[in-house]
Coordinates of C-alpha atoms in Angstrom, one line a residue:
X1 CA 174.7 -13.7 47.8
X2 CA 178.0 -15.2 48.9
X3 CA 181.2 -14.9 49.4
X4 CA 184.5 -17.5 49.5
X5 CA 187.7 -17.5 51.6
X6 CA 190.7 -19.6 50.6
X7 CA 193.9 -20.5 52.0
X8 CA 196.9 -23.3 50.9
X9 CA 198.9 -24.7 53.8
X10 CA 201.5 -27.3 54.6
X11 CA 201.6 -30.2 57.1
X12 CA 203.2 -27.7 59.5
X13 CA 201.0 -24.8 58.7
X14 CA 197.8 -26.8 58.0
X15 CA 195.4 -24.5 55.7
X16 CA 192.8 -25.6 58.4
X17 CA 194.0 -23.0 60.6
X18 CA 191.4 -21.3 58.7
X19 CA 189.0 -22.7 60.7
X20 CA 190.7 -21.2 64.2
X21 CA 191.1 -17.5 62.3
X22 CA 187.2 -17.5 61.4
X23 CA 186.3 -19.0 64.9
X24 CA 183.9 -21.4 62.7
X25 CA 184.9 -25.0 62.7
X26 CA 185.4 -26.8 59.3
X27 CA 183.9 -29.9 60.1
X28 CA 180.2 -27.9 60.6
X29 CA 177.8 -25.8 58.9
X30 CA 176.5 -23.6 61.0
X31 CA 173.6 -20.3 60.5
X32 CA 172.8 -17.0 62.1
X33 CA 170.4 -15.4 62.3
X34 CA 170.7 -10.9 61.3
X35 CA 168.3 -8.2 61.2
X36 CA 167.7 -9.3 57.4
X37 CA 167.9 -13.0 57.0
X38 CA 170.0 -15.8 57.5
X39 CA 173.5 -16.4 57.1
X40 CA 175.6 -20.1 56.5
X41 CA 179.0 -20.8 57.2
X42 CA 180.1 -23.5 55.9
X43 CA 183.4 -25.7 54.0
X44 CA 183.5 -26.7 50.5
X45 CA 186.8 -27.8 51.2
X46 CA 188.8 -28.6 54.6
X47 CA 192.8 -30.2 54.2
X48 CA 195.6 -29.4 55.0
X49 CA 196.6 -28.4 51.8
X50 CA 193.8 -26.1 50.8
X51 CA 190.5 -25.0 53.0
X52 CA 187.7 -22.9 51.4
X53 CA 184.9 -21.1 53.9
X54 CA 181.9 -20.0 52.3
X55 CA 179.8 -17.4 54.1
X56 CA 175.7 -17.6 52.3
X57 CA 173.3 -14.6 53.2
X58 CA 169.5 -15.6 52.6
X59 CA 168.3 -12.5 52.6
X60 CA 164.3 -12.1 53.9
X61 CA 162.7 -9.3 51.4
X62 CA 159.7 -8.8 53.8
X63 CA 162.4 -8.4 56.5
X64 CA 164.1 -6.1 54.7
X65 CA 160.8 -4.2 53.3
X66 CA 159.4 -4.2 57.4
X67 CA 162.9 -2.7 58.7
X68 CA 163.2 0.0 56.0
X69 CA 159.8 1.1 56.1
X70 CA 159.7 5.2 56.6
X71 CA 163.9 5.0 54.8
X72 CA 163.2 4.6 51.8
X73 CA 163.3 8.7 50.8
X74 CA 166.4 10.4 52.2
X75 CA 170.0 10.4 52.9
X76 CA 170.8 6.6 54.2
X77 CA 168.1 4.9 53.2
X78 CA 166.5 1.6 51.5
X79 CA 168.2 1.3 48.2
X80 CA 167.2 0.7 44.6
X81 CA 163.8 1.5 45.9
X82 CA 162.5 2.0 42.1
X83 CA 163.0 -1.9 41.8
X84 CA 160.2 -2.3 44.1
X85 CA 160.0 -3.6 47.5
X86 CA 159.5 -7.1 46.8
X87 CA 162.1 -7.9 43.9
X88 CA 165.2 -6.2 43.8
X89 CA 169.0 -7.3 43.5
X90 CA 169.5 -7.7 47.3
X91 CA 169.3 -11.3 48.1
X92 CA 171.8 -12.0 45.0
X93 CA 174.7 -9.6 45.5
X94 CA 177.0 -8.3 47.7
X95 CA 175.9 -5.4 49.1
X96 CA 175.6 -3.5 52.2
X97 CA 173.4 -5.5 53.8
X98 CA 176.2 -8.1 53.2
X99 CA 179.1 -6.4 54.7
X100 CA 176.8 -6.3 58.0
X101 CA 176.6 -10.0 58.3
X102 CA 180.6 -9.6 57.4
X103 CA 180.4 -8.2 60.7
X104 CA 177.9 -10.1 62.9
X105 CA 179.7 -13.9 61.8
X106 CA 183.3 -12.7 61.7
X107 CA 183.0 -10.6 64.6
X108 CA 186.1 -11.7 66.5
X109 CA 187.9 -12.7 63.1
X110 CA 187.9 -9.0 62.0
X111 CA 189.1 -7.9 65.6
X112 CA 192.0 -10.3 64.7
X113 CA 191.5 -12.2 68.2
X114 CA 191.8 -15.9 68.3
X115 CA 192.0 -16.9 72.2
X116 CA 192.9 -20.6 71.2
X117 CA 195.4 -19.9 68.5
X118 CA 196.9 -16.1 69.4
X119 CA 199.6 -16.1 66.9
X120 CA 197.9 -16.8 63.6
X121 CA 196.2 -13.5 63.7
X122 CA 199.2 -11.7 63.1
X123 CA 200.7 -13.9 60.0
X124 CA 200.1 -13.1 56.7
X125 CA 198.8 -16.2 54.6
X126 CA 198.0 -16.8 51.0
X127 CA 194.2 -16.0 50.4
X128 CA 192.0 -16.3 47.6
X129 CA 188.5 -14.0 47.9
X130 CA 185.7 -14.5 44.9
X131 CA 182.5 -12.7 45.4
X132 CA 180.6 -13.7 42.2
X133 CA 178.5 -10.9 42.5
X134 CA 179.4 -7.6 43.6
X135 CA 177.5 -4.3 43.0
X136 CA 180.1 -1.8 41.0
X137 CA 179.0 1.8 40.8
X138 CA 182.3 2.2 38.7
X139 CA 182.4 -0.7 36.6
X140 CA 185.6 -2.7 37.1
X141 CA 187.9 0.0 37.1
X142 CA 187.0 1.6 40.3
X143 CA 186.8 -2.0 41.8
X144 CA 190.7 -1.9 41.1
X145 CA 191.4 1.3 41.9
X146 CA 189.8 0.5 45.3
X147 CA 191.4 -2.8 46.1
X148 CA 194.9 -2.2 44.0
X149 CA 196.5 -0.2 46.9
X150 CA 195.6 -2.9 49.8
X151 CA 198.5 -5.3 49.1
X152 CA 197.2 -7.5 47.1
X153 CA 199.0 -8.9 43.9
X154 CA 195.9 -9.7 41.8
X155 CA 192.2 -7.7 41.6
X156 CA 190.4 -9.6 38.8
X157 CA 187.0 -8.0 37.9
X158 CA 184.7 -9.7 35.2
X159 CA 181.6 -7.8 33.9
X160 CA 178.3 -9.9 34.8
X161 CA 176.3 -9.1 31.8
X162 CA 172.6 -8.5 31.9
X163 CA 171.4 -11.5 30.1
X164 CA 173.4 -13.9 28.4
X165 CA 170.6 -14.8 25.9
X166 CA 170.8 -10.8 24.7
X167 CA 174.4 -10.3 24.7
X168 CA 174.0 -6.5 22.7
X169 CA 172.1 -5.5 26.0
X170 CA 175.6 -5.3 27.4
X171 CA 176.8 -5.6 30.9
X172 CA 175.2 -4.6 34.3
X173 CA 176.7 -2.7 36.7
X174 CA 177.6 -5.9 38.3
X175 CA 181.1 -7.7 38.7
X176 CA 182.5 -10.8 39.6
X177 CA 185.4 -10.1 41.7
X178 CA 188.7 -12.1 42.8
X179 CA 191.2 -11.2 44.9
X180 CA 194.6 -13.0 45.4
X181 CA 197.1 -12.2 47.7
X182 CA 198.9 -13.3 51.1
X183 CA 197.4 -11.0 53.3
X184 CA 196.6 -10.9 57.3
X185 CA 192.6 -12.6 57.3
X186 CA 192.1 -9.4 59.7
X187 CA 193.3 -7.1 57.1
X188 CA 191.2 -8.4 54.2
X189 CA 188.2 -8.4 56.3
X190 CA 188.5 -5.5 57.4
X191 CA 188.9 -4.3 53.6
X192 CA 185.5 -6.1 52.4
X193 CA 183.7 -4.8 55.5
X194 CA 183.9 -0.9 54.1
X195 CA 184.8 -1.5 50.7
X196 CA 181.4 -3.5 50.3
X197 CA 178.8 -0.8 50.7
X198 CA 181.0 1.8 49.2
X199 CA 181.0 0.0 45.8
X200 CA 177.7 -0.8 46.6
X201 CA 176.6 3.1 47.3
X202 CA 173.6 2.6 48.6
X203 CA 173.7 1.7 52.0
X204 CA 170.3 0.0 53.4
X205 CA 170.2 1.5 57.0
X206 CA 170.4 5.6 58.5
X207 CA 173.8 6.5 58.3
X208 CA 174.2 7.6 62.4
X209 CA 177.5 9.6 64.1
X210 CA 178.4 6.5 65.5
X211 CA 179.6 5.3 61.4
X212 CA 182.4 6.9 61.6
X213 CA 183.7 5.6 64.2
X214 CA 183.2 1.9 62.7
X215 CA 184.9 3.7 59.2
X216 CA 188.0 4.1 61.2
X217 CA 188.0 1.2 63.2
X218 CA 187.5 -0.6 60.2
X219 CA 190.0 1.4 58.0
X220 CA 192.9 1.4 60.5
X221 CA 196.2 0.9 59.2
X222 CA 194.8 1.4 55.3
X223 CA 192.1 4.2 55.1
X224 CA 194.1 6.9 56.3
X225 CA 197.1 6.4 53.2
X226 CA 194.5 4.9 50.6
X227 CA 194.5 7.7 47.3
X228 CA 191.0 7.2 47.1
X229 CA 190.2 7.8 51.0
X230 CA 187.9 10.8 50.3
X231 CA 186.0 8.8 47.9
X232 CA 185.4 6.2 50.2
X233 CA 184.9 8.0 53.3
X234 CA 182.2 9.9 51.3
X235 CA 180.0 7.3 50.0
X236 CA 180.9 4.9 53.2
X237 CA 179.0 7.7 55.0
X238 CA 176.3 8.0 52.7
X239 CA 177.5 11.6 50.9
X240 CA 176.5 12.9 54.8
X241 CA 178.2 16.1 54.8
X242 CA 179.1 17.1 58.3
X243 CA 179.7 13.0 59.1
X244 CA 182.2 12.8 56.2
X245 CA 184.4 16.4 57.4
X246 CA 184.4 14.6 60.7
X247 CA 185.8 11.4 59.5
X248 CA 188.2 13.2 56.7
X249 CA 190.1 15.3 59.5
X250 CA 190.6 12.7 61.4
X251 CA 191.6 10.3 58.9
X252 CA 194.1 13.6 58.0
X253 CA 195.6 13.8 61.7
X254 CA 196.0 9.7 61.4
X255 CA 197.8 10.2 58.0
X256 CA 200.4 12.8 59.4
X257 CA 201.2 11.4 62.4
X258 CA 201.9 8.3 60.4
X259 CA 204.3 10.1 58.6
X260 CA 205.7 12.0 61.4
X261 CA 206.3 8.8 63.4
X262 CA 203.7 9.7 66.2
X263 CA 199.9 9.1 67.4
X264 CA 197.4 10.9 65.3
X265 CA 196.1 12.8 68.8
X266 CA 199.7 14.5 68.9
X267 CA 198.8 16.6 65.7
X268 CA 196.3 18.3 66.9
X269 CA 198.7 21.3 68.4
X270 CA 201.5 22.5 66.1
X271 CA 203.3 22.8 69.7
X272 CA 203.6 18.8 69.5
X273 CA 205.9 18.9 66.4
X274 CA 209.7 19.1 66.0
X275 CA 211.5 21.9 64.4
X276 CA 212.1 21.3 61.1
X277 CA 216.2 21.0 61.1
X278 CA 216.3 18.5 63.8
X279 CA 217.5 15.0 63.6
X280 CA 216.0 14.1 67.0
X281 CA 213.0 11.0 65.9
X282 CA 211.0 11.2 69.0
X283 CA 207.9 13.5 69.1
X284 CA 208.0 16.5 71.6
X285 CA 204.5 15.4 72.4
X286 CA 206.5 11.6 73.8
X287 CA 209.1 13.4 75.3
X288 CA 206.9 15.8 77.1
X289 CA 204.0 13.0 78.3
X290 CA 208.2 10.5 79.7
X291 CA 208.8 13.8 81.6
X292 CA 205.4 14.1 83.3
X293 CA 205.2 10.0 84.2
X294 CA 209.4 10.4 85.4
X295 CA 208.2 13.2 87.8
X296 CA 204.6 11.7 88.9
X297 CA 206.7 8.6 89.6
X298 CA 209.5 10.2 91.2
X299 CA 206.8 12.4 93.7
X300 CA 205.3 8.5 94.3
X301 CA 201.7 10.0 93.3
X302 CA 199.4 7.2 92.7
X303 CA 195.9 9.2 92.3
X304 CA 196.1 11.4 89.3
X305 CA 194.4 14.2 87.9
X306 CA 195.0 15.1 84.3
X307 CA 193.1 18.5 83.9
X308 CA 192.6 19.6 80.6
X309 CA 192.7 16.1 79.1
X310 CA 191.9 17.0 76.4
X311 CA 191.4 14.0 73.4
X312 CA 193.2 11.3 76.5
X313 CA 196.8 11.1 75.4
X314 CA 198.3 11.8 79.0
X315 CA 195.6 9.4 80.2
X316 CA 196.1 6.5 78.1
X317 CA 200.0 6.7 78.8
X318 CA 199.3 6.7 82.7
X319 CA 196.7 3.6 82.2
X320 CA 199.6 1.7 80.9
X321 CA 201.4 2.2 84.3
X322 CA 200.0 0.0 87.5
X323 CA 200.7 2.5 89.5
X324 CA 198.8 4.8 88.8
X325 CA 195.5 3.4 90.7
X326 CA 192.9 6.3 89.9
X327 CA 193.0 8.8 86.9
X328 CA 191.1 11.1 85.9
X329 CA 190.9 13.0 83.1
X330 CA 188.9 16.7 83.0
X331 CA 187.9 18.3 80.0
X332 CA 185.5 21.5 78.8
X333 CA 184.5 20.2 75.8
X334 CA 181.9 17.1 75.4
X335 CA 183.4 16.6 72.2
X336 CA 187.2 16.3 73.4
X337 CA 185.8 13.9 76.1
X338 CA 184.0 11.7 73.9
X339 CA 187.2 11.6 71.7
X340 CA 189.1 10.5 74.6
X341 CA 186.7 7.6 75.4
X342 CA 187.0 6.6 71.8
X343 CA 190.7 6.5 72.1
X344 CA 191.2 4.6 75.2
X345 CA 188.3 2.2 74.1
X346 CA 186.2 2.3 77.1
X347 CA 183.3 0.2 75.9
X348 CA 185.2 -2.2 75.6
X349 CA 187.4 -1.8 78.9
X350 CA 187.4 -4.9 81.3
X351 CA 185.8 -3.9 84.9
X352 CA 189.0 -3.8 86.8
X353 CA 190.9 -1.7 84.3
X354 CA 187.8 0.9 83.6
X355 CA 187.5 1.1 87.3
X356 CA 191.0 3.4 87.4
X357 CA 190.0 5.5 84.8
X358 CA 187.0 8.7 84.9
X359 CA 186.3 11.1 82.6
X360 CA 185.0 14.2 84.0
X361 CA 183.2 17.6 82.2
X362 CA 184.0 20.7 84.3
X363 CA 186.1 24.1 84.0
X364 CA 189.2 24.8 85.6
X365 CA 187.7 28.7 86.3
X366 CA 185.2 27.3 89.0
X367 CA 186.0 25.5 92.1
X368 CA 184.8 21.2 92.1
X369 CA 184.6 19.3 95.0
X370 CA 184.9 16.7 93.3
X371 CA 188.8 17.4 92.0
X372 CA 190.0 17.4 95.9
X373 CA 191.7 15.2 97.9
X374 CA 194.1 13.6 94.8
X375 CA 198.2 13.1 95.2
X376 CA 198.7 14.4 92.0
X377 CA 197.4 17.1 89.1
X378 CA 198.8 18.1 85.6
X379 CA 198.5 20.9 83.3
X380 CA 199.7 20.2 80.3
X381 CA 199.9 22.6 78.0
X382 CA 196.4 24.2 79.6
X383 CA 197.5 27.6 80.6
X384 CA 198.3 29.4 77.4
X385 CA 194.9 28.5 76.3
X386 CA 193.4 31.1 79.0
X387 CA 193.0 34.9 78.7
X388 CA 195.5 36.1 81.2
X389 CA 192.2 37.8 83.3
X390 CA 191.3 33.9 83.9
X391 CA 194.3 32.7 85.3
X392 CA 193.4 33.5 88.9
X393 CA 190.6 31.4 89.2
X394 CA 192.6 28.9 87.7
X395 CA 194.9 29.1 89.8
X396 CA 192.8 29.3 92.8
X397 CA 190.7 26.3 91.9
X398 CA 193.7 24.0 91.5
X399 CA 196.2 25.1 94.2
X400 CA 193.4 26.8 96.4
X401 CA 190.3 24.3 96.3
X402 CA 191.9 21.0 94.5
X403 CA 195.2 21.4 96.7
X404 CA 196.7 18.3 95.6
X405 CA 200.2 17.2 97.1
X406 CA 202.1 18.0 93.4
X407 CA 200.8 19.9 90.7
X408 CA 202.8 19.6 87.2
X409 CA 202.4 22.7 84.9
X410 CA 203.8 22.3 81.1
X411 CA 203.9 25.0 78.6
X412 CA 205.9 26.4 75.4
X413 CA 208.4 28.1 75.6
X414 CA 208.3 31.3 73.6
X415 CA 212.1 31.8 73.2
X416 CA 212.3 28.5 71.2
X417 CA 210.0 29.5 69.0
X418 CA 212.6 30.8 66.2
X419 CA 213.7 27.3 65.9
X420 CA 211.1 26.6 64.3
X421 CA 211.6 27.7 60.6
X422 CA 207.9 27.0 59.4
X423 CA 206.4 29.5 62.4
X424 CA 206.1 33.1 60.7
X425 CA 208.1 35.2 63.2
X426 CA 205.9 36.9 65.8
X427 CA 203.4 34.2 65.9
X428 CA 202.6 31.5 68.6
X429 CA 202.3 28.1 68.3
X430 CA 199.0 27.3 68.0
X431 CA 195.9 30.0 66.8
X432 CA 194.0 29.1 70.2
X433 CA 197.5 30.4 72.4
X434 CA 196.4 33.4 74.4
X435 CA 200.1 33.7 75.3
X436 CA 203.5 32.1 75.5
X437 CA 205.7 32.9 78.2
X438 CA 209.5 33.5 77.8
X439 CA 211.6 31.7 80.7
X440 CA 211.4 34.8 82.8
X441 CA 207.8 35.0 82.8
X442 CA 206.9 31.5 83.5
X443 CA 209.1 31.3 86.4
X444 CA 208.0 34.8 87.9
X445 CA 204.2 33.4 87.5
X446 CA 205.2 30.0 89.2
X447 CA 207.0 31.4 92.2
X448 CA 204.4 33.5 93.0
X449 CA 201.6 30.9 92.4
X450 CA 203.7 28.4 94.7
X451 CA 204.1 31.5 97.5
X452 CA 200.4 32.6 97.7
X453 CA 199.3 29.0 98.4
X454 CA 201.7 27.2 100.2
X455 CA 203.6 25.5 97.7
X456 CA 207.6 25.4 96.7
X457 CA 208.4 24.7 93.0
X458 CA 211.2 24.0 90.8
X459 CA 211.7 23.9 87.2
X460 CA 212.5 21.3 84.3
X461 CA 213.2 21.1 80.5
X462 CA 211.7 18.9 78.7
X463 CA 213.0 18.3 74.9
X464 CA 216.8 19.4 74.2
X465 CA 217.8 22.6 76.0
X466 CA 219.5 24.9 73.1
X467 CA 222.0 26.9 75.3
X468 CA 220.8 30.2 73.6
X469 CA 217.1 30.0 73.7
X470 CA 216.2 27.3 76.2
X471 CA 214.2 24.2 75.9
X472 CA 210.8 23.5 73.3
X473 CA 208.9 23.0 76.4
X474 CA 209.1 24.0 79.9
X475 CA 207.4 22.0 83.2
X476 CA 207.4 23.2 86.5
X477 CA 206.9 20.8 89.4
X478 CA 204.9 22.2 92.6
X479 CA 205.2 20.3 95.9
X480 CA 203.1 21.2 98.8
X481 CA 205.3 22.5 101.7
X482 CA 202.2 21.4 104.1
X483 CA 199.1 20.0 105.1
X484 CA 196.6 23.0 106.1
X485 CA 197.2 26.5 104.3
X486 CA 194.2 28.1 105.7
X487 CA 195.8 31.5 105.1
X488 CA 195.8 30.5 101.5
X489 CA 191.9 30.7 100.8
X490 CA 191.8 34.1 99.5
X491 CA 190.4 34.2 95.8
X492 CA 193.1 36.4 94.3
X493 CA 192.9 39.4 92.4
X494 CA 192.7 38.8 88.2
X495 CA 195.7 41.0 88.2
X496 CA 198.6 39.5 89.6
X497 CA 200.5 37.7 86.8
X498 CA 203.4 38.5 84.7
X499 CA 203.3 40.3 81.9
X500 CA 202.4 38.6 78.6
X501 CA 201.0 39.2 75.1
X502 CA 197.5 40.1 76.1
X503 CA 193.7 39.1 74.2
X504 CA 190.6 39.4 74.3
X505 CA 189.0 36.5 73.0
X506 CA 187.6 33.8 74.9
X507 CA 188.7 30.4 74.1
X508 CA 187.0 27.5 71.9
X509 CA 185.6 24.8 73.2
X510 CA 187.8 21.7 73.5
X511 CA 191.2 24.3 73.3
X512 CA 190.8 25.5 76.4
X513 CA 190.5 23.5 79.9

């Protein structure tokens, strides 16, 4: 199987610079090695006018027999298995197996990295893909339907039929396909990589959690808008059920905060959207995460504790300033944690940057030594989350163990609520809201909090403060009055906060901090 990448140039823009995007140099055919065979990179054709790379899999069927032993029954695994082990279609067409060499050769092409040229990446060029044969459960017209949307101006799909000697056998399910466009090499990668074994639908290897997480990667920028997402996210994924709901909300957060103008993580609380009348473009999620940084800046805190992190919003903004030296981020829930770690790419993370940056499991009811000792710690939209019994222990774990120098608490204001002409009247913000304080309440709760342990406080908007109802979001910003409150150790009683719209029901993991 194999597939061909062409480009046209000019003596300024040589169409050699191929060769830099690809990371494989024209003048050289080259081979690696993957788990089922061999692949060749090589160059039909190298000039400045026109350069054509070629990538060849040889594919081993013992390998691939060995390595799929025990898969072949089941969700994920060896396909076409009634072809036998030993002759099937796999070392001829495009498949699966394919789009993981895709992966292992272009590795840094698909990235869209190229250390010695760094600003070809981002310019579109005119390409020409032919994969002579490509698996099409779909025929032609789903091939189309697949690639149409992706920019480019001509998908050309020819039926490969079965035998040639025997034309009324018809055609296969095979296709020859050509693509023609001008296109960023990152993007059309990218494409190929999960378009491949979708059309393909029959993916060689056990589809693990960790797909989905390549899906996106791989669909960024595409997947998310694509009219055939749910189609492609299904058999990308192997028809895995709870794999593809997992990939489809996200893909649906990414989608409206495309459309809203924000990051997909600020979706996930209908407190991060603006009212519906406004004109304002900026996010109250961006305007509340500027007021947090303006404060922990203006208190010069330099170790920070976001608690409640949540999916790493807060903590990705504060990576982005220097100085900020330590951050860490507390969460509940595994699941928000691991979410977070996707987000601010920590695999990936060079040593001195991942060395500001931990991500810590714990509750905010229960004391941790390890949370003490820090200049700075922010609740962000935590507290509402909590049954008002809980608050106490909250309260006493952060301002009574923790005792950091400035505390930052954010949360809704209730009064602004009827700005908001899509919330029913009556209702709060978000279904996992215990309660949302009214101006009064949260400053009566504050100033008591700030007397019992030492601290003064004083209040800030953040988002436009309507002279009749008050600002979207309110912040107050604790500053220790001293060093030692031993007189402030005293656990206090679950009673003693304002009064609020009272529940019962305990909060769900990843809501609540």
């Amino acid at each position: 199987m194999f597939l061909t990448i062409s480009t046209t140039g000019t003596p300024e823009r040589p169409a050699t610079d191929l060769g830099f995007l690809l990371h494989k140099h024209p003048g050289k055919a080259q081979e690696f090695t993957t788990s089922h065979g061999t692949a060749h990179v090589f160059y039909p054709e190298a000039t400045a006018e026109r350069c054509t790379a070629a990538l060849l899999l040889e594919v081993d069927p013992v390998a691939l027999v060995r390595r799929s032993q025990g898969k072949g029954k089941g969700r994920g695994g060896a396909p076409d298995t009634a072809l036998a082990q030993y002759v099937n279609d796999r070392p001829y067409a495009a498949s699966s197996l394919f789009a993981v060499a895709l992966g292992k050769v272009f590795r840094s092409a698909l990235a869209g990295t190229c250390a010695a040229r760094p600003e070809l990446p981002g310019r579109p060029r005119p390409l020409r893909v032919e994969l002579p044969a490509l698996p099409a459960r779909g025929g032609g017209d789903l091939v189309r339907r697949l690639f149409g949307p992706l920019g480019w101006d001509s998908v050309r799909t020819e039926p490969v039929a079965l035998d040639e000697r025997f034309p009324e056998w018809g055609d296969s399910r095979y296709v020859r396909l050509v693509l023609e466009g001008e296109l960023k090499l990152d993007d059309a990668l990218r494409q190929l990589y999960v378009l491949l074994p979708v059309l393909d639908d029959a993916k060689h290897y056990w589809i693990a959690p960790d797909e989905v997480d390549k899906l996106l990667r791989a669909g960024d920028g595409w997947l998310a808008a694509h009219p055939e997402h749910a189609l492609i996210t299904a058999r990308y994924l192997a028809r895995h059920k709870r794999l593809t709901q997992d990939a489809m909300e996200r893909l649906e957060l990414a989608r409206l905060a495309e459309a809203d103008g924000s990051e997909a993580g600020e979706l996930d609380d209908a407190a991060e959207e603006q009212p519906d009348d406004t004109q304002r473009s900026v996010p109250l999620a961006v305007r509340r995460r500027e007021a947090i940084l303006a404060a922990l800046r203006s208190a010069g805190a330099a170790r920070v504790l976001d608690l409640g992190c949540g999916q790493g919003q807060l903590v990705q903004a504060l990576l982005k300033d220097p100085s900020f030296t330590e951050i860490v981020g507390v969460d509940v829930s595994v699941r928000a944690l691991a979410t977070a770690a996707r987000r601010l790419r920590l695999e990936r993370m060079g040593e001195r940057q991942s060395s500001r940056v931990t991500l810590l499991q714990g509750s905010l009811a229960y004391t941790d030594k390890r949370l003490a000792g820090y200049d700075a710690a922010v609740l962000s939209e935590v507290v509402e989350h909590l049954d008002l019994p809980r608050l106490p222990a909250l309260e006493y774990a952060v301002f009574g163990a923790a005792r950091p120098r400035t505390v930052l608490v954010t949360t809704p204001n209730v009064e602004y609520n009827v700005r908001w002409e899509s919330l029913p009247a009556g209702h709060v913000r978000h279904r996992d809201h215990r309660f949302e304080w009214n101006r009064e309440e949260f400053r009566a709760w504050a100033g008591e909090v700030a007397a019992r342990y030492g601290y003064t406080v004083v209040y800030a908007p953040v988002g436009e403060d309507d002279p009749e109802v008050g600002p979207p979001t309110q912040m107050a910003v604790f500053t220790a009055a001293a060093t030692d409150f031993s007189s402030a150790t005293e656990t206090p009683s679950a009673t003693e906060t304002p009064s609020a719209t009272e529940t019962t029901d305990t909060p769900k993991e990843g809501e609540a901090a």
